[in-house]
């Protein structure tokens, strides 16, 4: 981590398993390429040796996890990388690093370290299903959709702050460490509980300080104008809202690979990321980029509406 972090001790990381290697590699190549120069400060943590072998074969640097306690059960049917990311976040924070966590289905449109408001301990992507949060009607929370968490009791009050756990920035501070210890401790004994539900519950407990010993966690949702889910990005464009300052676009609320790649492709993000990674890989290997470019394979993928989309990867 020390070799990856920038001069300020900051790094961006993601965790991955190769349960669907072909698709995962497309996502990772797009993600890594979209980071551009910031990719040298990216730490990709694979759940096992086999995962990293596949990643490295595709010119993606990968650190093999051999430290994190193994997951007992699954996070709402997701794999071990889900709980692993919180363990690594806490461990890296305790090594005095400042962190950005990013799912690999995020397209970065600007340097993630530039413009980081470092006055906040913790900031995360809003999962409020709205292109604009200026009206009270837009604050309807949609986090507890049925497909998101089958264990949640939907009849009860909605959960704030409705943050995605796919993108967050955290500084190494006392309240930040306390929060991560609390969240990881909670999840480690409830390994079948959805981590995003647990996050909403635990983060609220640390917003109030305790005397002089524990300051309150300084926390916010990231602004929609710069960090947004991809369908909301498209709605912002269609509504004439400014998208020129957008730094990161997440494939949130899309639960099929076909839908994720469809939206990444239609907005040009897939092409941008894959071509950038193609050039990076060629430079690392000391060769010229292939004349055929980065996208040489056609995938036929099913979407949620049961139609199929053809995507070049």
Rosetta silent file (secondary structure, phi, psi, omega in degrees, C-alpha in Angstrom):
SEQUENCE: XXXXXXXXXXXXXXXXXXXXXXXXXXXXXXXXXXXXXXXXXXXXXXXXXXXXXXXXXXXXXXXXXXXXXXXXXXXXXXXXXXXXXXXXXXXXXXXXXXXXXXXXXXXXXXXXXXXXXXXXXXXXXXXXXXXXXXXXXXXXXXXXXXXXXXXXXXXXXXXXXXXXXXXXXXXXXXXXXXXXXXXXXXXXXXXXXXXXXXXXXXXXXXXXXXXXXXXXXXXXXXXXXXXXXXXXXXXXXXXXXXXXXXXXXXXXXXXXXXXXXXXXXXXXXXXXXXXXXXXXXXXXXXXXXXXXXXXXXXXXXXXXXXXXXXXXX
SCORE:     score description
SCORE:     0.000 S_00000001
   1 L     0.000  -39.120  179.183    0.000    0.000    0.000 S_00000001
   2 L   -62.129  -33.720  179.583    2.837    2.363    0.791 S_00000001
   3 L   -74.912  -24.200 -178.066    4.267    1.860   -2.691 S_00000001
   4 L   -88.891  -35.658 -174.565    0.893    2.585   -4.306 S_00000001
   5 L   -61.822  153.650  176.134   -0.193    5.606   -2.241 S_00000001
   6 L   -79.154 -175.676 -174.760    0.534    9.147   -3.407 S_00000001
   7 L   -62.295  -20.760  179.765    2.760   11.605   -1.543 S_00000001
   8 L   -95.180    7.621 -179.934   -0.113   12.393    0.851 S_00000001
   9 L    77.574   21.223 -177.687   -0.678    8.734    1.740 S_00000001
  10 E  -101.567  142.839  175.094   -3.861    8.526   -0.373 S_00000001
  11 E  -149.706  161.500  175.706   -4.881    5.592   -2.553 S_00000001
  12 E  -114.501  137.095 -178.574   -7.918    4.194   -4.343 S_00000001
  13 E  -138.909  159.773  173.457   -8.791    0.523   -3.994 S_00000001
  14 E  -143.958  160.753  177.311  -11.285   -2.106   -5.056 S_00000001
  15 E  -121.074  147.058 -171.746  -11.850   -5.769   -4.228 S_00000001
  16 E  -149.382  148.806  167.879  -12.659   -8.435   -6.783 S_00000001
  17 L  -127.326  152.013 -177.104  -13.432  -12.092   -7.364 S_00000001
  18 L  -101.965   53.181  178.145  -13.387  -13.792  -10.764 S_00000001
  19 L   -68.799  -28.626  173.369  -16.701  -15.613  -10.547 S_00000001
  20 L  -133.056   81.011 -166.943  -17.416  -14.434  -14.119 S_00000001
  21 H   -56.929  -44.635 -176.694  -13.922  -13.773  -15.403 S_00000001
  22 H   -59.132  -45.049 -179.087  -14.767  -12.524  -18.899 S_00000001
  23 H   -72.638  -42.493 -179.881  -17.187   -9.897  -17.585 S_00000001
  24 H   -59.167  -40.078 -179.822  -15.075   -8.971  -14.576 S_00000001
  25 H   -65.917  -36.684  175.885  -12.094   -8.289  -16.812 S_00000001
  26 H   -61.046  -48.122 -179.361  -14.141   -5.953  -18.993 S_00000001
  27 H   -61.879  -44.325 -177.569  -15.246   -4.010  -15.913 S_00000001
  28 H   -67.921  -40.222  177.841  -11.744   -3.908  -14.451 S_00000001
  29 H   -62.946  -43.465  177.725  -10.115   -2.817  -17.709 S_00000001
  30 H   -61.209  -47.767 -177.619  -12.677   -0.026  -18.072 S_00000001
  31 H   -61.003  -50.950 -176.952  -12.216    1.027  -14.429 S_00000001
  32 H   -63.336  -43.297  179.537   -8.433    0.958  -14.498 S_00000001
  33 H   -64.641  -38.215 -177.877   -8.254    2.771  -17.823 S_00000001
  34 H   -66.838  -21.404  178.453  -10.697    5.471  -16.737 S_00000001
  35 H   -72.611  -22.050 -179.875   -8.414    6.344  -13.817 S_00000001
  36 H    52.935 -125.113 -175.573   -5.683    7.377  -16.289 S_00000001
  37 H   -63.266  -27.664 -179.912   -2.689    8.813  -14.389 S_00000001
  38 H   -70.508  -11.134 -179.362   -4.344    8.068  -11.041 S_00000001
  39 H   -61.362  -24.197  178.598   -4.152    4.340  -11.864 S_00000001
  40 H   -69.909  -11.802  177.015   -0.645    4.288  -10.400 S_00000001
  41 H  -110.320   22.527 -178.819   -2.297    4.890   -7.010 S_00000001
  42 E  -102.969  135.011  178.753   -4.878    2.110   -7.466 S_00000001
  43 E  -117.143  112.266  177.864   -4.810   -1.075   -5.402 S_00000001
  44 E   -99.020  118.251 -176.375   -6.773   -4.010   -6.807 S_00000001
  45 E  -108.044  115.908  179.011   -7.223   -6.695   -4.144 S_00000001
  46 E   -93.137  148.309 -175.371   -8.160  -10.174   -5.375 S_00000001
  47 L   -72.167  -20.815 -178.956   -9.801  -12.722   -3.101 S_00000001
  48 L  -158.542  174.900 -177.601   -7.366  -15.482   -4.069 S_00000001
  49 H   -61.883  -40.371 -178.850   -4.367  -16.411   -6.215 S_00000001
  50 H   -62.477  -40.186  178.260   -6.521  -17.594   -9.113 S_00000001
  51 H   -59.661  -47.960 -177.575   -8.329  -14.249   -9.260 S_00000001
  52 H   -70.376  -30.551  177.100   -5.087  -12.299   -9.441 S_00000001
  53 H   -62.517  -42.343  178.037   -3.585  -14.667  -12.010 S_00000001
  54 H   -64.974  -43.453 -179.145   -6.476  -13.901  -14.371 S_00000001
  55 H   -63.498  -46.770 -178.051   -6.173  -10.160  -13.684 S_00000001
  56 H   -64.704  -34.494  178.157   -2.415  -10.049  -14.222 S_00000001
  57 H   -64.389  -21.294  177.239   -2.739  -11.985  -17.465 S_00000001
  58 L  -100.892   21.345  178.562   -4.924   -9.093  -18.658 S_00000001
  59 L    62.293   40.041  175.693   -2.279   -6.502  -17.652 S_00000001
  60 L  -119.771  114.733  178.576   -4.059   -5.565  -14.427 S_00000001
  61 L   -62.899  138.384 -173.622   -1.866   -5.355  -11.302 S_00000001
  62 L  -145.160  132.346  177.134   -3.437   -7.386   -8.500 S_00000001
  63 E   -99.671  124.459 -178.665   -2.633   -7.945   -4.812 S_00000001
  64 E   -81.020  122.613  176.443   -3.588  -11.403   -3.518 S_00000001
  65 L   -67.765  127.867  172.867   -5.475  -11.278   -0.244 S_00000001
  66 L  -138.649   13.008 -171.968   -3.893  -13.506    2.371 S_00000001
  67 L  -118.166  -39.795 -172.652   -4.699  -11.488    5.456 S_00000001
  68 L   -66.326  137.499  174.619   -8.413  -10.776    5.780 S_00000001
  69 L   -57.192  141.040 -176.276  -10.439  -13.172    7.958 S_00000001
  70 L   -73.413  144.529 -178.232  -12.504  -15.433    5.768 S_00000001
  71 L   -72.276  135.115  173.999  -16.183  -14.702    5.364 S_00000001
  72 L  -101.716  100.702 -176.112  -18.635  -17.031    7.066 S_00000001
  73 L   100.051 -165.851 -179.927  -21.609  -17.075    4.721 S_00000001
  74 L  -133.237  150.082  179.984  -22.400  -14.589    1.992 S_00000001
  75 E   -82.629   89.360  178.638  -23.476  -10.969    1.938 S_00000001
  76 L    53.089   42.828  177.530  -26.968  -11.251    0.499 S_00000001
  77 L    79.157    2.876  173.909  -25.656  -13.750   -2.077 S_00000001
  78 E   -89.111  163.619 -172.862  -22.581  -11.654   -2.923 S_00000001
  79 L   -84.456 -173.167 -172.656  -19.087  -13.092   -2.550 S_00000001
  80 L   -66.509  -18.633 -179.283  -16.270  -12.677   -0.002 S_00000001
  81 H   -64.215  -18.479 -176.008  -14.952   -9.447   -1.522 S_00000001
  82 H   -69.262  -51.584  178.596  -17.869   -7.598    0.115 S_00000001
  83 H   -74.304  -31.925 -177.933  -16.804   -8.050    3.726 S_00000001
  84 H   -58.760  -35.766 -176.463  -13.132   -8.068    2.755 S_00000001
  85 H   -64.450  -34.138 -179.666  -13.233   -4.438    1.609 S_00000001
  86 H   -72.922  -34.370  176.596  -14.227   -3.231    5.086 S_00000001
  87 H   -65.377  -45.230  179.232  -11.409   -5.192    6.718 S_00000001
  88 H   -66.973  -36.714  177.488   -8.878   -3.712    4.308 S_00000001
  89 H   -59.708  -47.337  179.445  -10.304   -0.225    4.753 S_00000001
  90 H   -64.010  -44.363 -178.560   -9.833   -0.452    8.516 S_00000001
  91 H   -64.221  -43.655  179.583   -6.378   -2.006    8.191 S_00000001
  92 H   -68.157  -35.622  176.224   -5.180    0.585    5.665 S_00000001
  93 H   -63.806  -40.788  179.629   -6.576    3.412    7.777 S_00000001
  94 H   -67.984  -15.839  172.875   -4.652    2.077   10.771 S_00000001
  95 L   -93.693   12.547  174.105   -1.532    2.319    8.590 S_00000001
  96 L    70.686   31.225  172.965   -2.339    6.046    8.239 S_00000001
  97 L   -95.636  154.126  172.761   -3.582    5.933    4.662 S_00000001
  98 E  -108.767  136.580 -163.277   -6.495    7.981    3.337 S_00000001
  99 E  -124.873  147.254  163.430   -8.763    5.959    1.095 S_00000001
 100 E  -118.572  124.941  170.636  -11.135    6.003   -1.823 S_00000001
 101 E  -102.216  135.004 -179.029  -13.114    2.820   -2.322 S_00000001
 102 E  -139.437  123.784  168.055  -14.555    2.345   -5.795 S_00000001
 103 L   -60.492  155.655 -178.236  -16.517   -0.530   -7.274 S_00000001
 104 L   -82.351   -1.621  173.194  -15.145   -1.527  -10.666 S_00000001
 105 L   -94.745   29.365  174.567  -18.450   -0.688  -12.385 S_00000001
 106 E  -107.582  134.999  171.990  -17.599    2.990  -11.957 S_00000001
 107 E  -100.909  121.332  177.579  -16.337    5.119  -14.837 S_00000001
 108 E   -90.566  125.704 -179.282  -13.996    7.871  -13.653 S_00000001
 109 L  -102.482   -5.307  179.508  -14.240   11.021  -15.748 S_00000001
 110 L  -155.723  165.113  179.085  -11.647   12.965  -13.747 S_00000001
 111 L   -58.440  120.678 -177.609   -8.788   12.379  -11.316 S_00000001
 112 L   -65.875  -22.525 -178.399  -10.408   11.033   -8.103 S_00000001
 113 L   -85.414  -23.326 -179.487   -7.796   12.733   -5.917 S_00000001
 114 L   -75.843  132.156  178.425   -8.226   16.182   -7.456 S_00000001
 115 L    77.534    9.126  176.375  -10.829   18.288   -5.720 S_00000001
 116 L   -63.812  117.030  177.989  -11.227   15.842   -2.813 S_00000001
 117 L   -75.902   97.733 -172.089  -12.816   17.907   -0.032 S_00000001
 118 L   -81.676    3.795  176.351  -10.522   16.749    2.741 S_00000001
 119 L   -76.147  -19.115  179.610  -12.433   18.579    5.472 S_00000001
 120 L   -91.662  141.985  174.268  -14.856   15.628    5.662 S_00000001
 121 L   -72.346  -42.944 -174.563  -13.967   12.401    7.465 S_00000001
 122 E  -141.508  135.039  175.467  -16.295   10.327    5.289 S_00000001
 123 E  -140.925  143.086 -179.591  -18.167   11.013    2.045 S_00000001
 124 E  -146.486  161.049 -179.571  -20.108    8.606   -0.136 S_00000001
 125 E   -65.898  131.399  176.279  -22.187    8.352   -3.277 S_00000001
 126 E   -73.157  134.101  173.068  -25.883    9.082   -2.799 S_00000001
 127 L  -103.887   13.419  173.854  -28.238    6.260   -3.754 S_00000001
 128 L   -63.738  128.732 -171.976  -31.278    8.523   -3.585 S_00000001
 129 L   -83.516   76.732 -178.958  -33.064    7.776   -6.848 S_00000001
 130 L  -156.852  145.428  176.471  -33.188   11.281   -8.247 S_00000001
 131 L   -81.496  -15.651 -173.978  -31.314   13.372  -10.784 S_00000001
 132 L  -150.146  129.539 -175.618  -31.721   16.482   -8.636 S_00000001
 133 L  -107.754   25.949 -175.443  -31.986   16.838   -4.861 S_00000001
 134 L   -87.099  -16.928 -178.744  -33.139   20.449   -4.666 S_00000001
 135 L  -109.251  146.839 -177.457  -36.838   19.737   -4.104 S_00000001
 136 H   -59.866  -32.453  179.809  -38.326   18.022   -1.060 S_00000001
 137 H   -63.457  -23.653 -178.235  -40.132   15.549   -3.312 S_00000001
 138 H   -80.075   -4.637 -178.517  -36.764   14.333   -4.520 S_00000001
 139 H   -91.161   11.527  172.876  -35.791   13.158   -1.051 S_00000001
 140 L   -63.293  128.146 -175.605  -37.948   10.062   -1.269 S_00000001
 141 L   -92.920  132.059 -177.628  -35.615    7.242   -0.345 S_00000001
 142 L  -119.954   20.045 -177.653  -35.599    4.165   -2.539 S_00000001
 143 L   -61.410  -37.429 -171.458  -32.780    2.202   -0.923 S_00000001
 144 L   -91.671   55.459  173.797  -35.024   -0.552    0.381 S_00000001
 145 L   -76.622  151.809 -175.384  -36.196   -1.990   -2.924 S_00000001
 146 L   -57.146  -41.313 -177.355  -37.167   -5.628   -2.874 S_00000001
 147 L   -73.936  -14.095 -178.177  -34.372   -6.816   -5.154 S_00000001
 148 L   -80.296  -39.667 -176.216  -31.766   -5.002   -3.082 S_00000001
 149 L  -153.486   99.191 -177.675  -32.251   -6.744    0.226 S_00000001
 150 L   -65.885  -14.878 -176.625  -34.678   -9.606    0.684 S_00000001
 151 L   -93.228   -8.500 -176.194  -34.144   -9.541    4.447 S_00000001
 152 L   -79.833  141.880  179.402  -35.202   -5.946    5.022 S_00000001
 153 L   -85.138  100.674 -169.175  -38.624   -5.248    6.514 S_00000001
 154 L   -70.326  -19.418 -177.159  -40.048   -2.967    3.848 S_00000001
 155 L   -75.439  -13.550 -177.140  -43.081   -1.823    5.818 S_00000001
 156 L   -85.724 -178.990 -177.287  -40.991    0.143    8.282 S_00000001
 157 L   -63.490  148.048  178.974  -39.514    3.595    7.926 S_00000001
 158 L   -68.096  158.823 -174.652  -37.005    4.132    5.160 S_00000001
 159 L  -100.350  126.959  169.492  -33.335    4.216    6.022 S_00000001
 160 L   -96.506  158.458    2.060  -31.233    7.344    5.815 S_00000001
 161 L   -88.178    3.882  179.130  -28.772    8.448    4.556 S_00000001
 162 L    62.299   52.150  177.712  -29.237    6.080    1.600 S_00000001
 163 E   -95.795  140.719  169.748  -25.567    5.954    0.649 S_00000001
 164 E   -73.162  141.239  174.076  -24.136    3.520   -1.862 S_00000001
 165 E   -94.840   13.404  178.257  -21.276    1.448   -0.483 S_00000001
 166 E   -88.658  -10.546  179.189  -19.803    1.279   -3.991 S_00000001
 167 E  -154.808  118.689  176.779  -18.015    4.639   -3.748 S_00000001
 168 E  -155.725  153.669  178.433  -16.720    6.460   -0.686 S_00000001
 169 E  -115.812  134.114  179.494  -13.851    8.643    0.499 S_00000001
 170 E  -141.743  135.751  178.717  -12.502    8.311    4.043 S_00000001
 171 L   -99.156  149.718  177.821   -9.720   10.138    5.906 S_00000001
 172 L   -77.331   94.822  177.744   -7.600    8.588    8.640 S_00000001
 173 L  -138.760  165.287 -175.020   -9.078   10.259   11.704 S_00000001
 174 H   -55.857  -48.515 -178.267  -10.229    9.097   15.122 S_00000001
 175 H   -67.045  -33.113  179.165  -13.937    9.093   14.266 S_00000001
 176 H   -65.829  -45.069  178.630  -13.263    7.351   10.933 S_00000001
 177 H   -63.174  -41.746  179.809  -11.402    4.495   12.602 S_00000001
 178 H   -61.990  -42.648  178.916  -14.125    4.155   15.219 S_00000001
 179 H   -61.487  -48.233 -178.238  -16.792    3.990   12.518 S_00000001
 180 H   -65.540  -36.815  175.448  -14.974    1.308   10.509 S_00000001
 181 H   -62.427  -41.699  179.062  -14.328   -0.755   13.630 S_00000001
 182 H   -64.379  -44.831 -178.173  -18.012   -0.525   14.455 S_00000001
 183 H   -68.356  -46.334 -179.144  -19.155   -1.469   10.957 S_00000001
 184 H   -65.243  -40.280  178.081  -16.687   -4.318   10.489 S_00000001
 185 H   -61.073  -40.325  178.989  -17.432   -5.662   13.953 S_00000001
 186 H   -64.838  -47.315 -176.501  -21.154   -5.614   13.201 S_00000001
 187 H   -71.133  -33.008 -174.868  -20.783   -7.336    9.831 S_00000001
 188 H   -66.361  -21.357  176.775  -18.259   -9.935   10.961 S_00000001
 189 L  -105.902    2.844  176.948  -20.840  -11.551   13.242 S_00000001
 190 L  -134.330   60.763 -168.593  -23.703  -11.054   10.773 S_00000001
 191 L   -71.067   -6.623  174.991  -22.087  -12.315    7.592 S_00000001
 192 L  -103.834    8.380  178.592  -25.407  -12.874    5.826 S_00000001
 193 L   -93.541  137.048 -177.195  -26.621   -9.319    6.395 S_00000001
 194 L   -63.629  126.701 -174.965  -26.394   -6.947    3.448 S_00000001
 195 H   -63.008  -32.791 -178.163  -23.491   -4.567    4.006 S_00000001
 196 H   -71.500  -35.278  173.517  -25.252   -1.544    2.517 S_00000001
 197 H   -63.815  -45.414 -179.224  -28.151   -1.934    4.930 S_00000001
 198 H   -62.313  -38.828  179.505  -25.678   -2.291    7.812 S_00000001
 199 H   -56.656  -48.612 -177.486  -23.790    0.812    6.682 S_00000001
 200 H   -58.854  -37.705 -179.397  -26.896    3.020    6.930 S_00000001
 201 H   -69.925  -48.774 -172.163  -27.513    1.771   10.462 S_00000001
 202 H   -74.313  -38.882 -175.131  -23.972    2.047   11.808 S_00000001
 203 H   -61.126  -33.918 -178.518  -22.924    5.377   10.272 S_00000001
 204 H   -63.815  -27.598 -177.164  -25.728    7.221   12.071 S_00000001
 205 H   -71.089  -20.094 -174.649  -24.336    6.145   15.449 S_00000001
 206 L  -103.538    6.823  179.018  -21.075    8.017   14.896 S_00000001
 207 L   -81.579   -9.618  177.500  -22.524   11.381   13.904 S_00000001
 208 L  -110.519  126.228  178.581  -22.784   12.362   17.566 S_00000001
 209 L   -74.084  162.260  178.183  -19.567   12.935   19.490 S_00000001
 210 E  -120.034   99.174  178.474  -18.910   11.530   22.952 S_00000001
 211 L    54.571 -142.382  178.018  -17.488   14.184   25.260 S_00000001
 212 L   -90.535   -8.288 -172.790  -13.905   15.174   24.550 S_00000001
 213 L   -82.431  -36.357 -175.262  -12.870   11.613   23.781 S_00000001
 214 E  -131.485  107.823  177.830  -14.698   10.980   20.506 S_00000001
 215 L   -70.241  156.259  175.758  -15.435   13.769   18.011 S_00000001
 216 L   -67.451  147.117  175.999  -18.497   13.393   15.771 S_00000001
 217 L   -69.827  121.783  176.691  -17.909   11.863   12.361 S_00000001
 218 L   -85.383  110.338 -165.708  -17.927   14.662    9.793 S_00000001
 219 E  -139.558  146.759  173.836  -19.915   13.011    7.027 S_00000001
 220 E  -155.541  163.076  166.492  -21.930   13.845    3.925 S_00000001
 221 E   -82.500  140.027  179.694  -23.332   12.420    0.721 S_00000001
 222 L   -66.340  148.946 -178.933  -21.304   13.480   -2.299 S_00000001
 223 L   -65.587  136.083  179.049  -22.883   16.112   -4.584 S_00000001
 224 L   -59.968  -27.922 -177.246  -24.987   14.735   -7.455 S_00000001
 225 L   -68.320  -16.885 -177.737  -23.384   17.216   -9.824 S_00000001
 226 L  -121.073  -27.768 -177.787  -20.057   15.374   -9.505 S_00000001
 227 E  -134.413  121.405 -167.358  -20.800   11.817   -8.347 S_00000001
 228 E  -156.305  151.847  170.930  -23.899   10.066   -9.641 S_00000001
 229 E   -73.265  150.261 -166.357  -25.502    6.791  -10.681 S_00000001
 230 H   -65.404  -35.831  177.047  -25.514    6.352  -14.438 S_00000001
 231 H   -67.028  -34.517  177.545  -29.290    6.490  -14.996 S_00000001
 232 H   -71.465  -33.281  174.447  -29.400    9.710  -12.977 S_00000001
 233 H   -59.999  -45.431  179.540  -26.515   11.047  -15.076 S_00000001
 234 H   -65.752  -37.892  177.580  -28.582   10.418  -18.201 S_00000001
 235 H   -66.771  -37.159  177.339  -31.625   12.054  -16.613 S_00000001
 236 H   -62.548  -42.844  177.662  -29.536   15.085  -15.694 S_00000001
 237 H   -62.501  -45.642 -178.244  -28.430   15.391  -19.315 S_00000001
 238 H   -65.001  -28.417 -178.745  -31.988   14.992  -20.614 S_00000001
 239 L   -88.655   -1.567 -179.372  -33.230   17.640  -18.151 S_00000001
 240 L    80.817   12.582  177.005  -30.595   20.150  -19.174 S_00000001
 241 L   -77.702  152.738 -176.521  -28.784   19.942  -15.841 S_00000001
 242 L   -68.849  127.430  174.127  -25.040   20.492  -15.854 S_00000001
 243 L  -120.280    6.594 -176.041  -22.958   17.312  -16.211 S_00000001
 244 L   -69.027  -21.206 -179.349  -19.669   18.965  -17.161 S_00000001
 245 L   -95.252    5.092 -176.866  -18.362   18.699  -13.584 S_00000001
 246 L   -63.177  129.917 -179.800  -19.111   14.975  -13.251 S_00000001
 247 L  -104.446  -32.851 -177.136  -16.143   13.072  -11.810 S_00000001
 248 E  -148.689  138.937  179.459  -17.530    9.541  -11.405 S_00000001
 249 E  -125.177  124.971 -175.146  -20.503    7.609  -12.755 S_00000001
 250 E  -108.248  141.019  177.112  -21.621    4.400  -11.039 S_00000001
 251 L   -82.412   51.069  178.523  -23.719    1.585  -12.526 S_00000001
 252 L   -75.351  156.021 -179.938  -25.969    1.638   -9.469 S_00000001
 253 L    67.546    3.773  177.775  -29.526    0.288   -9.545 S_00000001
 254 L  -108.992  112.226 -172.596  -28.571   -1.910  -12.521 S_00000001
 255 L  -104.823   15.786  170.562  -28.587   -5.542  -11.478 S_00000001
 256 L  -127.026  147.096  177.936  -27.628   -7.203  -14.766 S_00000001
 257 H   -62.626  -36.629  178.577  -24.284   -7.063  -16.533 S_00000001
 258 H   -58.093  -43.070  179.023  -26.123   -6.414  -19.791 S_00000001
 259 H   -68.154  -41.021  179.815  -27.662   -3.228  -18.392 S_00000001
 260 H   -60.147  -51.021 -177.535  -24.373   -2.036  -16.897 S_00000001
 261 H   -69.999  -31.764  176.025  -22.421   -2.465  -20.124 S_00000001
 262 H   -59.374  -48.861 -177.440  -25.278   -1.076  -22.213 S_00000001
 263 H   -71.591  -37.911  176.333  -25.266    2.204  -20.274 S_00000001
 264 H   -62.323  -39.066 -177.713  -21.465    2.407  -20.102 S_00000001
 265 H   -71.773  -45.431 -175.170  -21.306    1.851  -23.852 S_00000001
 266 H   -65.576  -24.888  178.873  -24.063    4.276  -24.902 S_00000001
 267 L   -93.688   -0.675  178.341  -22.393    7.112  -22.972 S_00000001
 268 L    84.356    0.166 -176.854  -18.945    6.397  -24.416 S_00000001
 269 H   -71.360  -36.434 -179.187  -17.459    5.452  -21.041 S_00000001
 270 H   -64.851  -47.754  177.918  -16.705    1.851  -22.022 S_00000001
 271 H   -58.332  -46.764 -178.023  -14.805    2.898  -25.144 S_00000001
 272 H   -59.454  -49.379 -176.516  -12.910    5.560  -23.214 S_00000001
 273 H   -69.405  -43.668 -178.496  -11.833    3.238  -20.394 S_00000001
 274 H   -65.945  -40.826  179.181  -10.947    0.215  -22.517 S_00000001
 275 H   -66.375  -39.474  178.932   -8.878    2.245  -24.966 S_00000001
 276 H   -64.231  -42.433  177.811   -7.020    3.976  -22.127 S_00000001
 277 H   -66.318  -37.578  177.896   -6.199    0.631  -20.504 S_00000001
 278 H   -57.894  -44.007  178.977   -5.131   -0.752  -23.893 S_00000001
 279 H   -68.310  -40.104  177.727   -2.610    2.076  -24.227 S_00000001
 280 H   -59.797  -48.741 -177.763   -1.429    1.615  -20.621 S_00000001
 281 H   -60.575  -41.554  179.288   -0.867   -2.115  -21.105 S_00000001
 282 H   -63.519  -42.070  179.962    1.089   -1.529  -24.314 S_00000001
 283 H   -64.141  -42.359  179.818    3.303    1.064  -22.623 S_00000001
 284 H   -63.366  -38.586 -177.768    4.001   -1.247  -19.676 S_00000001
 285 L   -86.285    0.475  177.463    4.898   -4.097  -22.030 S_00000001
 286 L    67.875   37.852  179.826    7.080   -1.832  -24.184 S_00000001
 287 L  -134.594  167.788  175.185    5.083   -2.236  -27.382 S_00000001
 288 L   -81.557  147.187  175.803    2.853   -0.165  -29.614 S_00000001
 289 L   -58.476  143.514  178.632   -0.920   -0.461  -29.127 S_00000001
 290 L   -60.998  140.321  179.926   -2.496   -2.990  -31.498 S_00000001
 291 L   -63.218  -26.733 -179.413   -3.919   -1.412  -34.636 S_00000001
 292 L   -73.375  -12.504  178.444   -7.155   -3.332  -34.049 S_00000001
 293 L    84.159 -171.252 -174.049   -7.689   -1.391  -30.823 S_00000001
 294 L   -86.349  -22.904 -171.452   -8.968   -2.540  -27.458 S_00000001
 295 L  -107.319   99.687 -173.937  -12.419   -3.781  -28.475 S_00000001
 296 L  -122.739   -4.996 -175.890  -12.157   -6.954  -30.526 S_00000001
 297 L  -122.659  135.162  177.715  -14.808   -9.263  -29.031 S_00000001
 298 E   -99.486  127.304  176.627  -18.591   -9.013  -29.310 S_00000001
 299 E  -109.863  137.078  173.193  -20.660  -10.077  -26.300 S_00000001
 300 E  -104.671  114.300 -172.130  -24.386  -10.775  -26.415 S_00000001
 301 E  -123.575  140.869 -179.663  -25.785   -9.941  -22.987 S_00000001
 302 E   -83.916  137.634  177.594  -29.262  -10.186  -21.535 S_00000001
 303 L  -100.466  171.310 -178.261  -30.843   -7.093  -20.009 S_00000001
 304 L   -60.359  -34.404 -179.037  -33.402   -6.834  -17.234 S_00000001
 305 L   -81.341   10.216  176.007  -36.217   -6.340  -19.768 S_00000001
 306 L    73.471    8.417  170.429  -35.210   -9.696  -21.340 S_00000001
 307 L   -86.022  169.404  178.894  -33.876   -8.112  -24.498 S_00000001
 308 E  -117.062  146.472  178.673  -30.298   -8.698  -25.601 S_00000001
 309 E  -124.259  139.021  175.981  -27.611   -6.135  -26.267 S_00000001
 310 E   -97.558  123.616 -178.319  -24.470   -6.579  -28.377 S_00000001
 311 E  -128.356  130.483  174.724  -21.421   -4.925  -26.832 S_00000001
 312 E   -85.353  130.082 -178.157  -17.895   -4.808  -28.220 S_00000001
 313 L  -131.617    0.000    0.000  -15.273   -5.330  -25.508 S_00000001
